[in-house]
Structure formats: C-alpha cells, structure tokens
mmCIF file of C-alpha atoms in Angstrom:
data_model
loop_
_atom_site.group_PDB
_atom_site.id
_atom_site.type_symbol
_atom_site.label_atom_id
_atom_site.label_comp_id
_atom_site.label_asym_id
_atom_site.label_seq_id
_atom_site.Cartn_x
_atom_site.Cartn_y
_atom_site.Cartn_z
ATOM 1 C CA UNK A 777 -67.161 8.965 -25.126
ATOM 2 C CA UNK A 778 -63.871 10.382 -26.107
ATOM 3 C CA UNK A 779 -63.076 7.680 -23.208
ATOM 4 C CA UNK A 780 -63.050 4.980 -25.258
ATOM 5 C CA UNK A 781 -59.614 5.789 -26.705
ATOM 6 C CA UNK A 782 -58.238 5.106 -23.214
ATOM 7 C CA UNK A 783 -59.581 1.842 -24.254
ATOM 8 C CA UNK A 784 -57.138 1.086 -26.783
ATOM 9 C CA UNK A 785 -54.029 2.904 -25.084
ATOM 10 C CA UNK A 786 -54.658 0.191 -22.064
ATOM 11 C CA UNK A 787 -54.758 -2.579 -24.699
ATOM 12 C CA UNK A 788 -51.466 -1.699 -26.107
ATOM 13 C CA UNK A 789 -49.854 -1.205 -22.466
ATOM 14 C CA UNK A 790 -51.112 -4.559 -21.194
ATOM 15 C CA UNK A 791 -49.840 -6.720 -24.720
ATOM 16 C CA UNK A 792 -46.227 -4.749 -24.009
ATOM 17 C CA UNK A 793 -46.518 -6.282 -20.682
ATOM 18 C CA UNK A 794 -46.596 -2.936 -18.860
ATOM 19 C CA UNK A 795 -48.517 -3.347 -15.279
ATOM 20 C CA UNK A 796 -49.506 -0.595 -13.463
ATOM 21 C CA UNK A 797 -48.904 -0.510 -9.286
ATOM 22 C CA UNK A 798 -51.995 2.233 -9.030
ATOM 23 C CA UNK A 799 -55.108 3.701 -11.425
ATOM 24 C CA UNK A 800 -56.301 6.855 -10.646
ATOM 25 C CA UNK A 801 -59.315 8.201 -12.782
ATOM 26 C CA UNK A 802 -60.849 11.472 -13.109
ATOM 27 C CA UNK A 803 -64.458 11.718 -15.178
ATOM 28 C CA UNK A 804 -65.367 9.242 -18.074
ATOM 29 C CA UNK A 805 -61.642 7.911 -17.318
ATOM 30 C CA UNK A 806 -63.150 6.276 -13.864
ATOM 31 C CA UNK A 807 -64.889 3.078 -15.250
ATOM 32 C CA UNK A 808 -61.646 2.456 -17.227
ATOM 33 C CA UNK A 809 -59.313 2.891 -14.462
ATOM 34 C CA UNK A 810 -61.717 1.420 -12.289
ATOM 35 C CA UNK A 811 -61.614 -2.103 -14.425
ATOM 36 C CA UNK A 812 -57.825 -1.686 -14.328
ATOM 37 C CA UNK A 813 -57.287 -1.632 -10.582
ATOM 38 C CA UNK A 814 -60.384 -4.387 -10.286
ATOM 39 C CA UNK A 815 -58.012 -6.849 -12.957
ATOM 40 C CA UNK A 816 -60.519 -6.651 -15.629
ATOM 41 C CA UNK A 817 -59.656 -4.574 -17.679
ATOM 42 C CA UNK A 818 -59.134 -6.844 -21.037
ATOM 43 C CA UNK A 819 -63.176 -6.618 -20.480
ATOM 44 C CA UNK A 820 -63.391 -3.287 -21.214
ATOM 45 C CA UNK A 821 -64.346 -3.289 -24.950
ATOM 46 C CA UNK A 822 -67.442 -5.751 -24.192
ATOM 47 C CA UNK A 823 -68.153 -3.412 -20.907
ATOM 48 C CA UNK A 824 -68.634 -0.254 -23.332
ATOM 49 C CA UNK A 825 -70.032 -2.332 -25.628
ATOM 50 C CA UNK A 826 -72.772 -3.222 -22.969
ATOM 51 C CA UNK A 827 -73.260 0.346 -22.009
ATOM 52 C CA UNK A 828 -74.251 1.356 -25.616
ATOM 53 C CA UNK A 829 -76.772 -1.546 -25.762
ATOM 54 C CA UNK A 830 -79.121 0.220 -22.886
ATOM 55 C CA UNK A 831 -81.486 2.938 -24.741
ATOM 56 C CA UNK A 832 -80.161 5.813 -22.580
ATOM 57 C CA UNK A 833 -83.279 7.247 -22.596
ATOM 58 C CA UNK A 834 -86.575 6.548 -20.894
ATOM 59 C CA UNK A 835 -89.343 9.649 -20.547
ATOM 60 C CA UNK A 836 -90.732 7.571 -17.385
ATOM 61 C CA UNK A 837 -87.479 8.702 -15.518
ATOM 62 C CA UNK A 838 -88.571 12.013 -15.739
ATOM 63 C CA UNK A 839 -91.331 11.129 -13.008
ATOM 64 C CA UNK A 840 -88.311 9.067 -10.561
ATOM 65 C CA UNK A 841 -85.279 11.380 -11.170
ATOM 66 C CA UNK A 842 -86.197 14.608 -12.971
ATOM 67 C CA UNK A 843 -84.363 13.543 -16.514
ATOM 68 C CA UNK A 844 -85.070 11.904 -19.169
ATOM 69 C CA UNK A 845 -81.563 10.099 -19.312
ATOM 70 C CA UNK A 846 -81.369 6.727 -17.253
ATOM 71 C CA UNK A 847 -77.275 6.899 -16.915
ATOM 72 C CA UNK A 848 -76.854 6.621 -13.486
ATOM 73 C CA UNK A 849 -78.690 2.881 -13.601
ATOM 74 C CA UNK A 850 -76.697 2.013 -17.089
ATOM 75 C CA UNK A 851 -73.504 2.830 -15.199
ATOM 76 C CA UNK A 852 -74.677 0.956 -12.008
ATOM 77 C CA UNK A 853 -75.685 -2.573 -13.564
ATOM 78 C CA UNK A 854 -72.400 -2.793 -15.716
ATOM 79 C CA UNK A 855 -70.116 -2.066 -12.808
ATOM 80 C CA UNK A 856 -71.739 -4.962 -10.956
ATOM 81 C CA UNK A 857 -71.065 -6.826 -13.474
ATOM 82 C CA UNK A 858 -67.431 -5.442 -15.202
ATOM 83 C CA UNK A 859 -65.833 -3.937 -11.836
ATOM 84 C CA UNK A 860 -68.064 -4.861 -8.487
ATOM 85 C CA UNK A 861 -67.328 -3.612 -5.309
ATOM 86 C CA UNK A 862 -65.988 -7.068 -4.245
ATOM 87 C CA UNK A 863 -63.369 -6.774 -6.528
ATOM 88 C CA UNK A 864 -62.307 -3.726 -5.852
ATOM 89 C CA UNK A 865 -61.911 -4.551 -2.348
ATOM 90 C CA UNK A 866 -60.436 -7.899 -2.955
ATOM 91 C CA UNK A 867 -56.165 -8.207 -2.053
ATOM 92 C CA UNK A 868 -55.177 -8.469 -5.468
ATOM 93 C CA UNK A 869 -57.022 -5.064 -6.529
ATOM 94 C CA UNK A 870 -54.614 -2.080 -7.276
ATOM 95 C CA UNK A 871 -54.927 1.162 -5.144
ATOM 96 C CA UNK A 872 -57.871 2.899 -7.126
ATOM 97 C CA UNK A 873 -58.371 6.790 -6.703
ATOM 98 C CA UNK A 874 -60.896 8.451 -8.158
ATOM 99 C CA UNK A 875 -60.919 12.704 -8.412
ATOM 100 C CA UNK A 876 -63.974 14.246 -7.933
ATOM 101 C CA UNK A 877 -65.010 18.283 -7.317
ATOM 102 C CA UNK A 878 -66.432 19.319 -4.143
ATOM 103 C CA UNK A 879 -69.529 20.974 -5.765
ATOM 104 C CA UNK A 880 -69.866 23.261 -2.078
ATOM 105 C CA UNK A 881 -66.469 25.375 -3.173
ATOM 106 C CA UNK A 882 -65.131 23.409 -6.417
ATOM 107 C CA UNK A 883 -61.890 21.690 -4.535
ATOM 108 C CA UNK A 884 -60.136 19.061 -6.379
ATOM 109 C CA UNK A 885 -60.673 15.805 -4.001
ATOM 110 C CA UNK A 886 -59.165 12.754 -4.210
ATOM 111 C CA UNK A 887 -60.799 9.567 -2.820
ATOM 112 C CA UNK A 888 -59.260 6.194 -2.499
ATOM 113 C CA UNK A 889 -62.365 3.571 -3.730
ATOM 114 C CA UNK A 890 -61.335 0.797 -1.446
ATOM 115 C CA UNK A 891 -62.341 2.654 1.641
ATOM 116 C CA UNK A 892 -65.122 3.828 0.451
ATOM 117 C CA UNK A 893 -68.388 1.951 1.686
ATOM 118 C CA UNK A 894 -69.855 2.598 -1.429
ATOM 119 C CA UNK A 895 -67.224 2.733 -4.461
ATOM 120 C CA UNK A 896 -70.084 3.151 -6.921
ATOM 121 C CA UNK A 897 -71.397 6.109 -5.776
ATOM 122 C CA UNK A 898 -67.699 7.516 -6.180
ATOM 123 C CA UNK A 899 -67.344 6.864 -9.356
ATOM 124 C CA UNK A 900 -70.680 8.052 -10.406
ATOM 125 C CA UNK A 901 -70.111 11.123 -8.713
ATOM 126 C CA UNK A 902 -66.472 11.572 -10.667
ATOM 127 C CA UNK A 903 -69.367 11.382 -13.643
ATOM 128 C CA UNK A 904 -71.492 13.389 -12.796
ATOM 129 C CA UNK A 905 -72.671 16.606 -15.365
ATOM 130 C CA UNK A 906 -75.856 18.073 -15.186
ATOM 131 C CA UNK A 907 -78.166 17.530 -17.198
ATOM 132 C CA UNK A 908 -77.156 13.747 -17.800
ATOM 133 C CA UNK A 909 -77.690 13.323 -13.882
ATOM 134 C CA UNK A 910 -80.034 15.597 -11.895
ATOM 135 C CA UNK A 911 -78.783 14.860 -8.335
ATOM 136 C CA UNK A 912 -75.325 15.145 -7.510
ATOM 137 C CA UNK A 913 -73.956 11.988 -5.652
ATOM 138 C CA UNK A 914 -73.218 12.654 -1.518
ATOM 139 C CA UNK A 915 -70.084 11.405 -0.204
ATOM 140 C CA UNK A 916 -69.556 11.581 3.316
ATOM 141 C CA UNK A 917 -72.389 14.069 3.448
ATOM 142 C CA UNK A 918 -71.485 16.728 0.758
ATOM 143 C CA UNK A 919 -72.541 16.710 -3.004
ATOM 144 C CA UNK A 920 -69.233 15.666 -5.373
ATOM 145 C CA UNK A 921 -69.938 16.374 -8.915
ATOM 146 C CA UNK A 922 -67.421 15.605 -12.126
ATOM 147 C CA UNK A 923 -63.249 15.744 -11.535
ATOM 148 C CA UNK A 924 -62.612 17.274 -14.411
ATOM 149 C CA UNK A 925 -63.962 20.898 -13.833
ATOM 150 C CA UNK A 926 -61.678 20.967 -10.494
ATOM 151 C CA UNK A 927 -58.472 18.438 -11.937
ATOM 152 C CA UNK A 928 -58.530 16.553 -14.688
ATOM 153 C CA UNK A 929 -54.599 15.615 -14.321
ATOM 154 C CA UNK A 930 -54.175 14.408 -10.424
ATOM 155 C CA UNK A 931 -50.335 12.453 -11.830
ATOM 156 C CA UNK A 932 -49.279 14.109 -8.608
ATOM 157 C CA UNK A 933 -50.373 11.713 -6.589
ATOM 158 C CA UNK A 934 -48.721 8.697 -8.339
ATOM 159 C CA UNK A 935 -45.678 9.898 -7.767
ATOM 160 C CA UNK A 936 -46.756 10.477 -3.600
ATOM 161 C CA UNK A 937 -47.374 7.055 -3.428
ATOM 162 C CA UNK A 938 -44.217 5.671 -4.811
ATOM 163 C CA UNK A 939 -44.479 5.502 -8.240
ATOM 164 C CA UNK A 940 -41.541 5.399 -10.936
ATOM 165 C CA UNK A 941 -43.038 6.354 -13.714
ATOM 166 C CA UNK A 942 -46.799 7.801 -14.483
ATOM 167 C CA UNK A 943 -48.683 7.094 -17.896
ATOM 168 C CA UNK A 944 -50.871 9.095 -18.358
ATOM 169 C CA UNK A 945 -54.177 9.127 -20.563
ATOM 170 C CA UNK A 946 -55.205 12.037 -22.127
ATOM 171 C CA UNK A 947 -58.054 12.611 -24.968
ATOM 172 C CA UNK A 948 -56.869 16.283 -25.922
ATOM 173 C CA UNK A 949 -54.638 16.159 -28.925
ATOM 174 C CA UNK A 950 -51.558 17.430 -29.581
ATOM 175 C CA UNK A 951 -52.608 19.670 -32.156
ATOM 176 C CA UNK A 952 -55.073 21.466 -30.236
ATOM 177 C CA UNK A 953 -52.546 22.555 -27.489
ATOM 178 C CA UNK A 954 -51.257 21.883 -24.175
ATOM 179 C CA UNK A 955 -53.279 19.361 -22.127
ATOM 180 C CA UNK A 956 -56.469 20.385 -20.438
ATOM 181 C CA UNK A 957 -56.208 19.985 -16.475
ATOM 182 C CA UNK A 958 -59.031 22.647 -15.991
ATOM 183 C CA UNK A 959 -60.892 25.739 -16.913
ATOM 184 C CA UNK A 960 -58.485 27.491 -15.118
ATOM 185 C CA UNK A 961 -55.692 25.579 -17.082
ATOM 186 C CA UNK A 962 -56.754 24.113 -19.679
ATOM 187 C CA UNK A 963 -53.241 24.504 -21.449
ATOM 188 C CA UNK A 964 -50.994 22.583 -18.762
ATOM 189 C CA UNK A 965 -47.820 21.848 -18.944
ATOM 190 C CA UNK A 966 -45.997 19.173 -16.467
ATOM 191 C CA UNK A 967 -43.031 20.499 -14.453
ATOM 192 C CA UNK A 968 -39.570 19.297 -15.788
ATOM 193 C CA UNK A 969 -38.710 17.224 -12.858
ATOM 194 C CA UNK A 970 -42.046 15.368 -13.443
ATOM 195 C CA UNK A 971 -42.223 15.335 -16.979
ATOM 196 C CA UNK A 972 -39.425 13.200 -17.671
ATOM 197 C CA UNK A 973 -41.109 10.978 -15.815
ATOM 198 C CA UNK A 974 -44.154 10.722 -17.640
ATOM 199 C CA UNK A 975 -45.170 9.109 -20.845
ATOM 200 C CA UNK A 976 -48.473 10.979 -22.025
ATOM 201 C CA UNK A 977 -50.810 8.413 -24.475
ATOM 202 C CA UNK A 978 -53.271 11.337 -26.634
ATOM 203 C CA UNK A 979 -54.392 12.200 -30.027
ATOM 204 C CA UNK A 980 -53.014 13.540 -32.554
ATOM 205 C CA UNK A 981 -56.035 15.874 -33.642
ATOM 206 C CA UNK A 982 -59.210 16.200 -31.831
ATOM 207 C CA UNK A 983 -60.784 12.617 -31.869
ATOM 208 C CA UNK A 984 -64.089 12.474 -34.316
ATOM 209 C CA UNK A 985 -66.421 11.271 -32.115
ATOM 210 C CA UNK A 986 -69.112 12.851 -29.953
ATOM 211 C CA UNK A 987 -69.923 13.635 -26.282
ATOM 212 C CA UNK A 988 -72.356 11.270 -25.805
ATOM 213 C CA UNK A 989 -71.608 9.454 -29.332
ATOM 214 C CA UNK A 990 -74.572 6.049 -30.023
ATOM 215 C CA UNK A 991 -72.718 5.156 -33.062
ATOM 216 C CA UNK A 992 -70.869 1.646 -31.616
ATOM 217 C CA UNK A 993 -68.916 1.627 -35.007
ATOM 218 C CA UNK A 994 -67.667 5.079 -33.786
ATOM 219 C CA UNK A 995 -66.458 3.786 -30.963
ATOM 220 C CA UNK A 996 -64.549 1.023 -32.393
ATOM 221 C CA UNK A 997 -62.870 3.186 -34.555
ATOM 222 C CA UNK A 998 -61.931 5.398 -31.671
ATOM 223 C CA UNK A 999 -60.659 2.734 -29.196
ATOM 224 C CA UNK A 1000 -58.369 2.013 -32.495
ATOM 225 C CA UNK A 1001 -56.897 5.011 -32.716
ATOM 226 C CA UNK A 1002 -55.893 4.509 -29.033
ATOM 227 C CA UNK A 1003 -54.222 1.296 -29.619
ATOM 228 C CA UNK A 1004 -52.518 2.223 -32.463
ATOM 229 C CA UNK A 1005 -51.364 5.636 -30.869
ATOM 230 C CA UNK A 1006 -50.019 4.262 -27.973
ATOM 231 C CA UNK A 1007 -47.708 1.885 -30.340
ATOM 232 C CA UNK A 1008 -46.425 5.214 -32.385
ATOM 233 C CA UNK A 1009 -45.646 6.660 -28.984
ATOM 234 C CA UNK A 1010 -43.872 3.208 -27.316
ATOM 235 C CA UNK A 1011 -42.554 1.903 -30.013
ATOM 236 C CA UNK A 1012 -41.286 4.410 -33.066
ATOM 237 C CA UNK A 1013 -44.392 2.925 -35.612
ATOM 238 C CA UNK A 1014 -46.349 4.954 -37.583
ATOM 239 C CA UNK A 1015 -50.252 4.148 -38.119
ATOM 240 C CA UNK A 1016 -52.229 6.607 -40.693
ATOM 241 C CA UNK A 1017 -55.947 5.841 -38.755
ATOM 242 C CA UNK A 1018 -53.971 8.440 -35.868
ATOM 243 C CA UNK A 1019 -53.947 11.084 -38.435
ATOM 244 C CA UNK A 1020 -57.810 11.134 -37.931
ATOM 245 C CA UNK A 1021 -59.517 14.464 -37.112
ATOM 246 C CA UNK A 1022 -62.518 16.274 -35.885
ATOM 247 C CA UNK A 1023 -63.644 19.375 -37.967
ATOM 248 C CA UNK A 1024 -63.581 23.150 -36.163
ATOM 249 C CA UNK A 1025 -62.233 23.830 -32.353
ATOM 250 C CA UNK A 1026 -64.061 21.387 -29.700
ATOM 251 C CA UNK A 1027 -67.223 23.034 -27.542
ATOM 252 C CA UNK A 1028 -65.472 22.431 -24.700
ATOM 253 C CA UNK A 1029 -62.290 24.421 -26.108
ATOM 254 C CA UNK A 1030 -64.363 27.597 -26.857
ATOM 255 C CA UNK A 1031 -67.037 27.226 -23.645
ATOM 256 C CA UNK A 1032 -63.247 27.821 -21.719
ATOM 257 C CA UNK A 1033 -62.379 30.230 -23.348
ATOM 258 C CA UNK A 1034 -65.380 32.412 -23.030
ATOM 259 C CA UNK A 1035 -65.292 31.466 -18.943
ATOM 260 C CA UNK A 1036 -61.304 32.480 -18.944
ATOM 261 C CA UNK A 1037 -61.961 35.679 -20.710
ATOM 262 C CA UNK A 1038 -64.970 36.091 -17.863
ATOM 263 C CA UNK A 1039 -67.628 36.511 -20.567
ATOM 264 C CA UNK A 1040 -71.097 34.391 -20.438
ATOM 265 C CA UNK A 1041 -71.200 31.644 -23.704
ATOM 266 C CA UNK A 1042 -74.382 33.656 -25.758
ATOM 267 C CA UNK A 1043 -78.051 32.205 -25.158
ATOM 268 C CA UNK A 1044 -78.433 28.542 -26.676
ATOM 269 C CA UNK A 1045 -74.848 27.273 -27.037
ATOM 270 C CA UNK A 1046 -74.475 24.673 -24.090
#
C-alpha cells in the first residue's frame, strides 16, 4: 500500500507535462506503471479506490486456493477494467517491463508485458508474497514470485533502451537511508554517471500507512504526500503534510537486517 504514493508523484509529473517514453514496475509499483504505459493512468486513484472496495477476504477461498485472501481475483477484475491486455498491446501503449524473481534460483528477470500472451499473469507474479497468494504464477514454465526480493531498482534498463533521463519512484524515505534495491542492498546508491541522470520522487520519513492498509482515508492521505513531494522535489515548494512520519524502524528494515547479519528473525515476528 505504500504504492499509493506513486500515485500522487505520477499526478504531479503528468500536470508538469512530463511524459514518459517507457514504465517499468517492480512489485506493488506494477499496476501503477502498468496504467501508465496502458494511457490510463489519471484513473489510478478510482482504480485503488476500486481495489479497497472488494472485502479481501473470503474463508470459502480456503477450499479453491489454500488462503483465505481473494487478491489474485481483486487484482484480476480491476486490470480488465483499469489496464486490459488490449491496451497494453494497442500502438499507442508505452514499452511496459515488469521485474519479477525467478523463485527456482532468485534471478532478477525482466519481462516486456506486450509480448507476453498473458500480461496479467506477469504482473501478478511481480506481486506475488506468500501468504497473500499461495501459488506462485508460471511464466514460460517456471514459478516467478515478487521483483522486489531479487531488484527492486531495474533504472538500468531505461537507460538500455534509450532513455534521457529516468524518474524514479521510490517509497523508502530519505531519512531512513539509502534506497532499498534488495536484501542484499537494501542501502543503494546509483553510480555517478547515472545519478545525474536521475530524479528520485520518495518520502521524507517512513510513510504512515500499512502493508496491506483498509483505511481508504489512509490512502488518500498517502497518495497526497506523493503529489505534494514530487512538487518540493521539481519545483523548490515546501508542503508540511511531507513532514509526515511512521513511528519506530519499518519490519521490513529490521527482517533485512537480521537476513544480512545471517541470523533467523525470532519465532512469531513475520
């Protein structure tokens, strides 16, 4: 959910008149870019707001797909209707890739959705975390599961294909460090030659919001902060809503930091 200030960075890029030439989107991040590169992307606040108006829970999915949590068909009706396959393949679409991890040996992949004969499944699979899904997505017959444990920062890419400049956005903020990329790096740090040719959109603090936040005020709030962010960052102004913070370090932050130090997180605190 953290996502959603992507939401409002996008906002404040497309009033500036900024228009991207490629989306790439790793995790959460893959519906948004995913409504960029299909041209609807000043949809995306009534998209999220038709994701949190499923109950993402029903116990009779237990019995179809071994969990409780219905995700997979709440992601699969609103990209019919938000993104759709057609539009992603249509001319006018922008080059869409979507990072996933190779669950077989945890390789950073990079798909492009247009050749894909199922783009949905790709995206899903960029999703996917146990236990919010229970069966790992197969793509070209081998099980992809979320980008982010493998590369949560593919800009590299971008700049393969052509690109001038890379924005890129990131839901770490600046006061909790460098940005996250992995486990193995969650700290990173762009090259020179590539950072001055990047303009990174993030928090200032850790966003207060949660994982899997239900609260659509919440959300609002968040995809605020975003929008208002992303102006302080383009354009010199100063907002006091960025200055908002989450309390203590975030579970991801200290789950790392127990893998990088190769010591097992204690009994009950995933």
């Amino acid at each position: 959910m953290r996502c959603a200030f992507q939401v409002g960075a996008l906002e404040t890029l497309r009033d500036l008149g900024i228009k991207p030439a490629l989306a790439i989107g790793v995790s959460a991040g893959a519906w948004n870019a995913g409504a960029v590169a299909a041209g609807t992307d000043e949809r995306l606040r009534s998209y999220w707001r038709a994701f949190h108006r499923m109950p993402p829970v029903d116990l009779a999915n237990l019995w179809r797909a071994g969990s409780p949590f219905r995700y997979p068909e709440i992601h699969r009706r609103n990209f019919r209707r938000f993104i759709g396959a057609a539009r992603l393949a249509a001319p006018e679409a922008l080059p869409l890739y979507i990072g996933v991890t190779r669950l077989a040996d945890r390789t950073s992949v990079l798909f492009e959705a247009c050749r894909m004969p199922d783009p949905f499944a790709l995206l899903l699979a960029s999703n996917y975390l146990p236990p919010f899904y229970t069966r790992a997505p197969r793509i070209n017959g081998e099980r992809y599961g979320d980008g982010g444990l493998s590369d949560n920062l593919p800009y590299e890419r971008a700049f393969e294909e052509g690109c001038d400049a890379v924005v890129v956005l990131a839901t770490k903020g600046e006061s909790e460090g460098g940005l996250f990329r992995s486990p193995r790096d969650p700290e990173h740090r762009p090259p020179a030659d590539l950072a001055d040719r990047m303009v990174v959109l993030r928090p200032r603090h850790r966003l207060p919001i949660g994982f899997v936040e239900r609260d659509w005020n919440v959300v609002v709030r968040t995809m605020e902060i975003g929008r208002l962010r992303a102006r302080e960052v383009l354009l010199g102004e100063r907002h006091p809503e960025t200055d908002a913070r989450a309390e203590g370090r975030a579970p991801t932050a200290i789950l790392t930091g127990w893998f990088r130090r190769g010591r097992r997180p204690p009994d009950g605190a995933i």
